[in-house]
Short mmCIF file of C-alpha atoms in Angstrom, two decimals:
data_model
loop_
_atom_site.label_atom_id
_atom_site.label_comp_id
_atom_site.label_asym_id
_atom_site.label_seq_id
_atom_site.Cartn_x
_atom_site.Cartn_y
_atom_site.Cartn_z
CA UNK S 1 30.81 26.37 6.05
CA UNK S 2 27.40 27.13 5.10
CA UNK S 3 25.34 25.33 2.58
CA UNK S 4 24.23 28.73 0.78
CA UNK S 5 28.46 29.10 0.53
CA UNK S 6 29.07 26.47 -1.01
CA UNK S 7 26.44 26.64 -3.79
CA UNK S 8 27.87 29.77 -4.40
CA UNK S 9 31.52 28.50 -4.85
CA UNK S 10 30.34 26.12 -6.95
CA UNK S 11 29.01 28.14 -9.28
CA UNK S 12 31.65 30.37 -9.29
CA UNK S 13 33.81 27.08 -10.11
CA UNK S 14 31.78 26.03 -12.55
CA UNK S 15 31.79 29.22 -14.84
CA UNK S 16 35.39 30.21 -13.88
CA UNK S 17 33.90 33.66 -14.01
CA UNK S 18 32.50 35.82 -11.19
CA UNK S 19 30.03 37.40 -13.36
CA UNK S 20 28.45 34.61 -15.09
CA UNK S 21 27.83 32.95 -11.76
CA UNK S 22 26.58 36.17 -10.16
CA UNK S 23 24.11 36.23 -12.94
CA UNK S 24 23.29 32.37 -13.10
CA UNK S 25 22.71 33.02 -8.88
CA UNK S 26 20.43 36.03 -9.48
CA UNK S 27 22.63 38.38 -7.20
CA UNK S 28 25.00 41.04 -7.72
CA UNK S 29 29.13 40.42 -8.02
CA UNK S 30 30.37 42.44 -5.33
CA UNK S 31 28.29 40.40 -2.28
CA UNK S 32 29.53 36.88 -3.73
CA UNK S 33 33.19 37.80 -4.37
CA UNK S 34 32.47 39.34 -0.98
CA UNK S 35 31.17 35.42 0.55
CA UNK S 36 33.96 33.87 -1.26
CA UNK S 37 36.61 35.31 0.34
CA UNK S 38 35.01 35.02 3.89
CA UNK S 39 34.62 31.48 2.36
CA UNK S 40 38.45 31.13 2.06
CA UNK S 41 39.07 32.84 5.18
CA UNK S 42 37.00 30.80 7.28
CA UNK S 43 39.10 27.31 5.68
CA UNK S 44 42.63 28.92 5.26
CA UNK S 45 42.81 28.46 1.88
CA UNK S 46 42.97 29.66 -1.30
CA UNK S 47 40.23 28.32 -2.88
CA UNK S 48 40.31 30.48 -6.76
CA UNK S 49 43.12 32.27 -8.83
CA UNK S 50 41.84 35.30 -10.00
CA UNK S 51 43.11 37.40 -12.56
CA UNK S 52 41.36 39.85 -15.04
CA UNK S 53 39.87 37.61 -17.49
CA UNK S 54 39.13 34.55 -15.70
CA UNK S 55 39.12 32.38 -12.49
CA UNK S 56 41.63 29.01 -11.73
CA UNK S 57 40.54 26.78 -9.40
CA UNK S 58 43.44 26.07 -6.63
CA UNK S 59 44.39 22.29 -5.62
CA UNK S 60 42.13 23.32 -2.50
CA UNK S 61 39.27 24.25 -4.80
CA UNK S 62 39.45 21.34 -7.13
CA UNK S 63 38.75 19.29 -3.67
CA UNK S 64 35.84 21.53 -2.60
CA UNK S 65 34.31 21.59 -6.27
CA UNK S 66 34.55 17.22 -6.21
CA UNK S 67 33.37 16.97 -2.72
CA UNK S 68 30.94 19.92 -2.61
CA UNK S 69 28.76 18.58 -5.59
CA UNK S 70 28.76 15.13 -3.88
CA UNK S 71 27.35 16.81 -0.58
CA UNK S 72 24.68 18.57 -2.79
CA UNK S 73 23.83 15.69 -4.34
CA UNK S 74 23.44 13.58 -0.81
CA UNK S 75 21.14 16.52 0.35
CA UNK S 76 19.00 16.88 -2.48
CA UNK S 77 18.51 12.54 -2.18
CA UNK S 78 18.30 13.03 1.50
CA UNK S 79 15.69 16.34 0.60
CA UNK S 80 13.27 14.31 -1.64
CA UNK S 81 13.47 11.16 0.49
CA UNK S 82 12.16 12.75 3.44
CA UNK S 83 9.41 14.24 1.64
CA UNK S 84 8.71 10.64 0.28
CA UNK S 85 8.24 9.85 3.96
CA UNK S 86 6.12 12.36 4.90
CA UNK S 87 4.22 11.75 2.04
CA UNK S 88 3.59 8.46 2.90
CA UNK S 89 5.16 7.00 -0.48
CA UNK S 90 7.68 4.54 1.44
CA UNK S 91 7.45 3.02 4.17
CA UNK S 92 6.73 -0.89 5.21
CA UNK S 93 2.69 -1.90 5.50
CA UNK S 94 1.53 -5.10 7.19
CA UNK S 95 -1.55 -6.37 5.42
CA UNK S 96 -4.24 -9.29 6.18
CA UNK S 97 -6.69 -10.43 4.54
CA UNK S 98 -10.06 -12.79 5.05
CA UNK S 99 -10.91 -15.57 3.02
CA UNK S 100 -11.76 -14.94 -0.65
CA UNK S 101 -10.68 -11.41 -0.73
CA UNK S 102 -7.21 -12.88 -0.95
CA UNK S 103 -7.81 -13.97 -4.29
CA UNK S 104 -8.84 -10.61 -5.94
CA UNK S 105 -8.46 -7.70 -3.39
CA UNK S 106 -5.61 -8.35 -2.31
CA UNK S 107 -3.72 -8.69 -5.97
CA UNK S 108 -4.98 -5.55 -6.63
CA UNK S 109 -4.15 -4.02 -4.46
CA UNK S 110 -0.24 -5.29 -4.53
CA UNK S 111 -0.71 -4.17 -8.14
CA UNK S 112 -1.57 -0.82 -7.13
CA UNK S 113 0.73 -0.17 -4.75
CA UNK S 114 3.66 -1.73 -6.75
CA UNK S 115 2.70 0.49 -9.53
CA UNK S 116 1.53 4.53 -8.02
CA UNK S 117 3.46 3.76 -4.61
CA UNK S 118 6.98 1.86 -5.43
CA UNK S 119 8.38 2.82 -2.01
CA UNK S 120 6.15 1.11 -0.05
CA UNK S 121 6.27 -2.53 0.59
CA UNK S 122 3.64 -4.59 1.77
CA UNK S 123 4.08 -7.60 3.91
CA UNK S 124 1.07 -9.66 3.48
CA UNK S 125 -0.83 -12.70 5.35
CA UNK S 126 -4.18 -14.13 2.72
CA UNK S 127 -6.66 -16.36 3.92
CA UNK S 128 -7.59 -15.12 6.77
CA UNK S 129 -10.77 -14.87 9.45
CA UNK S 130 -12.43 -12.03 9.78
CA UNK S 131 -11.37 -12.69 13.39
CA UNK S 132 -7.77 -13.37 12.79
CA UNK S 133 -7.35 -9.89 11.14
CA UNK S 134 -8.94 -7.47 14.07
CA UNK S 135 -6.95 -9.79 16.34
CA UNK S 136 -3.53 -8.93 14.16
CA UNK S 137 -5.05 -5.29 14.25
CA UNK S 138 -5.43 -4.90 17.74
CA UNK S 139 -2.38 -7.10 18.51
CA UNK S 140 -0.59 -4.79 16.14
CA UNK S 141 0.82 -7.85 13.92
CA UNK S 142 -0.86 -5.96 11.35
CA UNK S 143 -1.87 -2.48 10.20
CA UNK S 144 -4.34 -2.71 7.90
CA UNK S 145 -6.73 -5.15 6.88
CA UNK S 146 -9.71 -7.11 4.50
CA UNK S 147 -12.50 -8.32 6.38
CA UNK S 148 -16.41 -8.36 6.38
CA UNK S 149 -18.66 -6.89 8.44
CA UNK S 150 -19.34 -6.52 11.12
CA UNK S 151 -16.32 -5.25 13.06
CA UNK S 152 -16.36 -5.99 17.00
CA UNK S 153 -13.15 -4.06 17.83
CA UNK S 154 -13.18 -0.95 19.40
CA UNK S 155 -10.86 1.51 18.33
CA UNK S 156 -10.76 -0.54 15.13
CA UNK S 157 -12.18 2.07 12.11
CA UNK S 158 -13.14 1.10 8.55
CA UNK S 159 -14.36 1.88 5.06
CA UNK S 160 -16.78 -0.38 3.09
CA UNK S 161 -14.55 -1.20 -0.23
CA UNK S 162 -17.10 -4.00 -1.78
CA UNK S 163 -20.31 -5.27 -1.72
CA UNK S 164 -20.14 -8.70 -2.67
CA UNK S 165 -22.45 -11.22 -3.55
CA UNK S 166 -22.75 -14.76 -2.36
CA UNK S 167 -22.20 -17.69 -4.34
CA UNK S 168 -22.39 -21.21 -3.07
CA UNK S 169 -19.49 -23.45 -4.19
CA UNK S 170 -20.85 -26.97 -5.11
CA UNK S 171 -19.01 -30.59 -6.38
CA UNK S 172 -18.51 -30.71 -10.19
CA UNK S 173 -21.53 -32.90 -11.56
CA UNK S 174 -23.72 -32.29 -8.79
CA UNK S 175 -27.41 -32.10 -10.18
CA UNK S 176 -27.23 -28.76 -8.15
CA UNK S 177 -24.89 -27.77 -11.12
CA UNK S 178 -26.87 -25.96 -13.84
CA UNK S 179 -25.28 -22.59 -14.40
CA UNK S 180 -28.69 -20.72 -13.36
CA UNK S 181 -28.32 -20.40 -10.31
CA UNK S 182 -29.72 -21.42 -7.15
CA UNK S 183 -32.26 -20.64 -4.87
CA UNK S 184 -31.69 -20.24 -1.16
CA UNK S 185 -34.34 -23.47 -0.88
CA UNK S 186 -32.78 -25.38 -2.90
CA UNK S 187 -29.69 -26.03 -0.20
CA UNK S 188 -32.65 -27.11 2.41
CA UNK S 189 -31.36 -30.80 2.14
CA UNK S 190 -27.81 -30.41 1.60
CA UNK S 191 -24.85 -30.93 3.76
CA UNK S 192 -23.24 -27.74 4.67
CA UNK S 193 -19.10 -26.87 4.70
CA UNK S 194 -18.86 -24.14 7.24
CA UNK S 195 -17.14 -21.08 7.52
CA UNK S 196 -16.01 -21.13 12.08
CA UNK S 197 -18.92 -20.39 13.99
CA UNK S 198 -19.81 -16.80 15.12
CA UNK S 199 -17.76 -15.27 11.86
CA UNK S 200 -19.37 -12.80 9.84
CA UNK S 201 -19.34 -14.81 7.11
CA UNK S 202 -21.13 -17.88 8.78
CA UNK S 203 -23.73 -15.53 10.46
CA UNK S 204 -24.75 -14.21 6.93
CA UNK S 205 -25.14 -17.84 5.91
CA UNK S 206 -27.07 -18.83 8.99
CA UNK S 207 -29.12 -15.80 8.61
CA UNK S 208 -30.10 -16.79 4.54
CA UNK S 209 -30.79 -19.86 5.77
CA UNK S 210 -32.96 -19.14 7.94
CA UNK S 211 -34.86 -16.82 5.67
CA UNK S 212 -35.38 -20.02 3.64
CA UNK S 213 -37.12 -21.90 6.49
CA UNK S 214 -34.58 -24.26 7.32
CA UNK S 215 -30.92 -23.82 9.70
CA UNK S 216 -27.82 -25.44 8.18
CA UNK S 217 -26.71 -28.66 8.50
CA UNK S 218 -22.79 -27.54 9.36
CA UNK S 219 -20.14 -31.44 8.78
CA UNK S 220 -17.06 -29.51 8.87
CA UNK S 221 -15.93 -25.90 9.91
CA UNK S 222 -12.48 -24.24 8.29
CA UNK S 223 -11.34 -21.03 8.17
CA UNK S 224 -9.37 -21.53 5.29
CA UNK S 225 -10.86 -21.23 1.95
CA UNK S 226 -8.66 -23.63 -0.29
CA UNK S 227 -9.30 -26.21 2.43
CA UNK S 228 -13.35 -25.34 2.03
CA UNK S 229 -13.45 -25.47 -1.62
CA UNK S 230 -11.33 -28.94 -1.24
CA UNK S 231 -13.40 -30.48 1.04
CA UNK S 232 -16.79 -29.50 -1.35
CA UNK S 233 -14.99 -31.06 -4.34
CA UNK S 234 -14.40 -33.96 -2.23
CA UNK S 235 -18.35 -34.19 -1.96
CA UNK S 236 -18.53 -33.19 1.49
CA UNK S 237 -20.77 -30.54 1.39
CA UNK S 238 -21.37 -27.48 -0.05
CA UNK S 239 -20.49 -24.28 0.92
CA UNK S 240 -21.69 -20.26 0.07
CA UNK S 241 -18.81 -18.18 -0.36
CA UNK S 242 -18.36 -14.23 -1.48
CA UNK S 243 -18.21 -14.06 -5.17
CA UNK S 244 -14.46 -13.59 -5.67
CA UNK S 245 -13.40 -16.76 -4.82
CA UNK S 246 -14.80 -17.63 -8.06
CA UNK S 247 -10.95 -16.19 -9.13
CA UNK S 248 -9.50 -19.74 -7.50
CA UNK S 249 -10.60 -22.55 -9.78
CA UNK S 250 -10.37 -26.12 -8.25
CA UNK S 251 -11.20 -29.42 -9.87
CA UNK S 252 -13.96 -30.96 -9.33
CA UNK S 253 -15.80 -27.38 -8.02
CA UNK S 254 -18.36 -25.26 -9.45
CA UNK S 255 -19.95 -21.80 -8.41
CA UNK S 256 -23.84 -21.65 -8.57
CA UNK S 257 -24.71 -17.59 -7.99
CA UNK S 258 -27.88 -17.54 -5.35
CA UNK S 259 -31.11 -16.19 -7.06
CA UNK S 260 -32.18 -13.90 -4.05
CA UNK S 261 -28.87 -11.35 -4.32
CA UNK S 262 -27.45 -12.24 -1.15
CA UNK S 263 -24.30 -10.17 -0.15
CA UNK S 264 -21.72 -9.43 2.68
CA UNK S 265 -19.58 -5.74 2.92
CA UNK S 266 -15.94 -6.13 2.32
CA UNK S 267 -14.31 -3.51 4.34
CA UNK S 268 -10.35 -2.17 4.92
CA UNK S 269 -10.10 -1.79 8.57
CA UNK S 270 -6.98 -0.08 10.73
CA UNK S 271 -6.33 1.30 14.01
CA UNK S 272 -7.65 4.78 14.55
CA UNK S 273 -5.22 5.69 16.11
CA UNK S 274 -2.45 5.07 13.59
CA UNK S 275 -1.69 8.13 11.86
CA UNK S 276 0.73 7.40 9.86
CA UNK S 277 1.45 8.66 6.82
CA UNK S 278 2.25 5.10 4.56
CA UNK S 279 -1.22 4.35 5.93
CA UNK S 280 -2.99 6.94 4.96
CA UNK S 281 -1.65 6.56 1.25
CA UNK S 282 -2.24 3.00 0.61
CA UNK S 283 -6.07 3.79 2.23
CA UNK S 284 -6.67 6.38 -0.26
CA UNK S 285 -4.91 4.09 -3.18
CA UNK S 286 -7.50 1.19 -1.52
CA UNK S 287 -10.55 3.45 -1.82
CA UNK S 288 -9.41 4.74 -5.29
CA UNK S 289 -9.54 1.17 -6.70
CA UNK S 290 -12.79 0.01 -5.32
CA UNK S 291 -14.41 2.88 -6.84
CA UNK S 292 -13.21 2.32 -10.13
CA UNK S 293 -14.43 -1.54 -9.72
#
């Protein structure tokens, strides 16, 4: 039985006239009176009682009328979810991010996708290194991922989604605390809290340091930026951090924005070789949100 037969019988079923569902087809009587009797031929049966005014389905066509709009209905599901596929609008997505990025990019974009792309889900892992993500990249742990530049893995491509500015985290009644902001000099004497050494983010504080005249004075090192912003309201240091961790408020913490514009590139990096098409959709949702930032 072919699927183009069975549409047809339906029809035909459905009007209980030959000429209605010729017409409702777009094709002429003769040729489907024609396929529904090779129809009937091919299963045995008697599948319609004709007579001059109208058709009756058979026992045998009852069955095939039930059954035949169920298989329909299972192809046209089985029809649109493969085109979901290939579209890239399902499918499962392992995400990391870095550090602050966590608290901002990363709920937008589980916002996003949630909302434009409802087949996809997105397993995540937040507060990560820079490190830690290529790592899950190349490891393939994950497939796509937040982290600053630069990036050290080959094969690893990416797209610059942010440009944000740094912002040093300080204790809560701190006479650094003014809410005007802070020059790089004025951390010359402080104690540092460190992002681990050799990460992007520690090399761009190392780097502003250094254009300040003085090199950091690093007490602790954590990758982790809740632990970083506990240890600072703890009075254990300061710490200069990419501006959306100012989304995670913690007691006894407050951000200072540095005068000179410092920044660090937020990128979305995946394997270049990974073509698929869930990937591709949640980039372009990715790069779609940044620009409307």
């Amino acid at each position: 039985m072919e699927l183009r037969q069975l549409r047809h019988f339906i029809a035909v079923a459905e009007e209980r006239h030959f000429g209605r569902a010729a017409q409702r087809l777009g094709m002429a009587q003769p040729p489907l009176s024609q396929q529904i009797r090779q129809l009937e031929d091919q299963l045995g049966v008697t599948l319609l009682e004709r007579t001059t005014r109208r058709v009756d389905l058979t026992p045998a066509g009852q069955e095939l009328l039930e059954r035949g709009r169920a298989v329909l209905a299972e192809i046209a599901t089985l029809e649109a979810d493969v085109h979901r596929v290939g579209a890239g609008a399902t499918g499962v997505l392992r995400m990391g991010c870095c550090g602050a990025a966590t608290y901002v990019s990363m709920p937008r974009v589980l916002r996003g996708v949630g909302e434009r792309l409802p087949g996809v889900a997105l397993t995540v892992q937040g507060e990560m290194s820079g490190a830690a993500v290529e790592s899950g990249l190349r490891e393939r742990t994950l497939d796509v991922g937040f982290l600053h530049l630069p990036v050290a893995t080959p094969g690893i491509e990416h797209r610059v989604v942010g440009r944000e500015r740094l912002v040093v985290a300080v204790q809560q009644g701190s006479p650094l605390v003014s809410g005007r902001g802070l020059a790089v000099g004025d951390l010359r004497e402080q104690v540092f809290v460190g992002h681990p050494e050799g990460s992007p983010l520690q090399r761009a504080v190392d780097e502003l340091c250094r254009g300040g005249g003085f090199q950091p004075r690093v007490a602790q090192s954590t990758p982790e930026i809740s632990v970083m912003l506990s240890l600072v309201a703890a009075g254990q240091g300061v710490a200069v951090l990419p501006e959306q961790v100012r989304a995670l408020r913690l007691d006894g913490v407050a951000y200072e924005d540095l005068a000179d514009g410092a920044h660090v590139e937020l990128v979305l990096a995946w394997r270049g070789e990974d073509r698929s098409a869930v990937l591709r959709s949640v980039l372009e949702l990715v790069v779609e949100l940044a620009e409307q930032r």
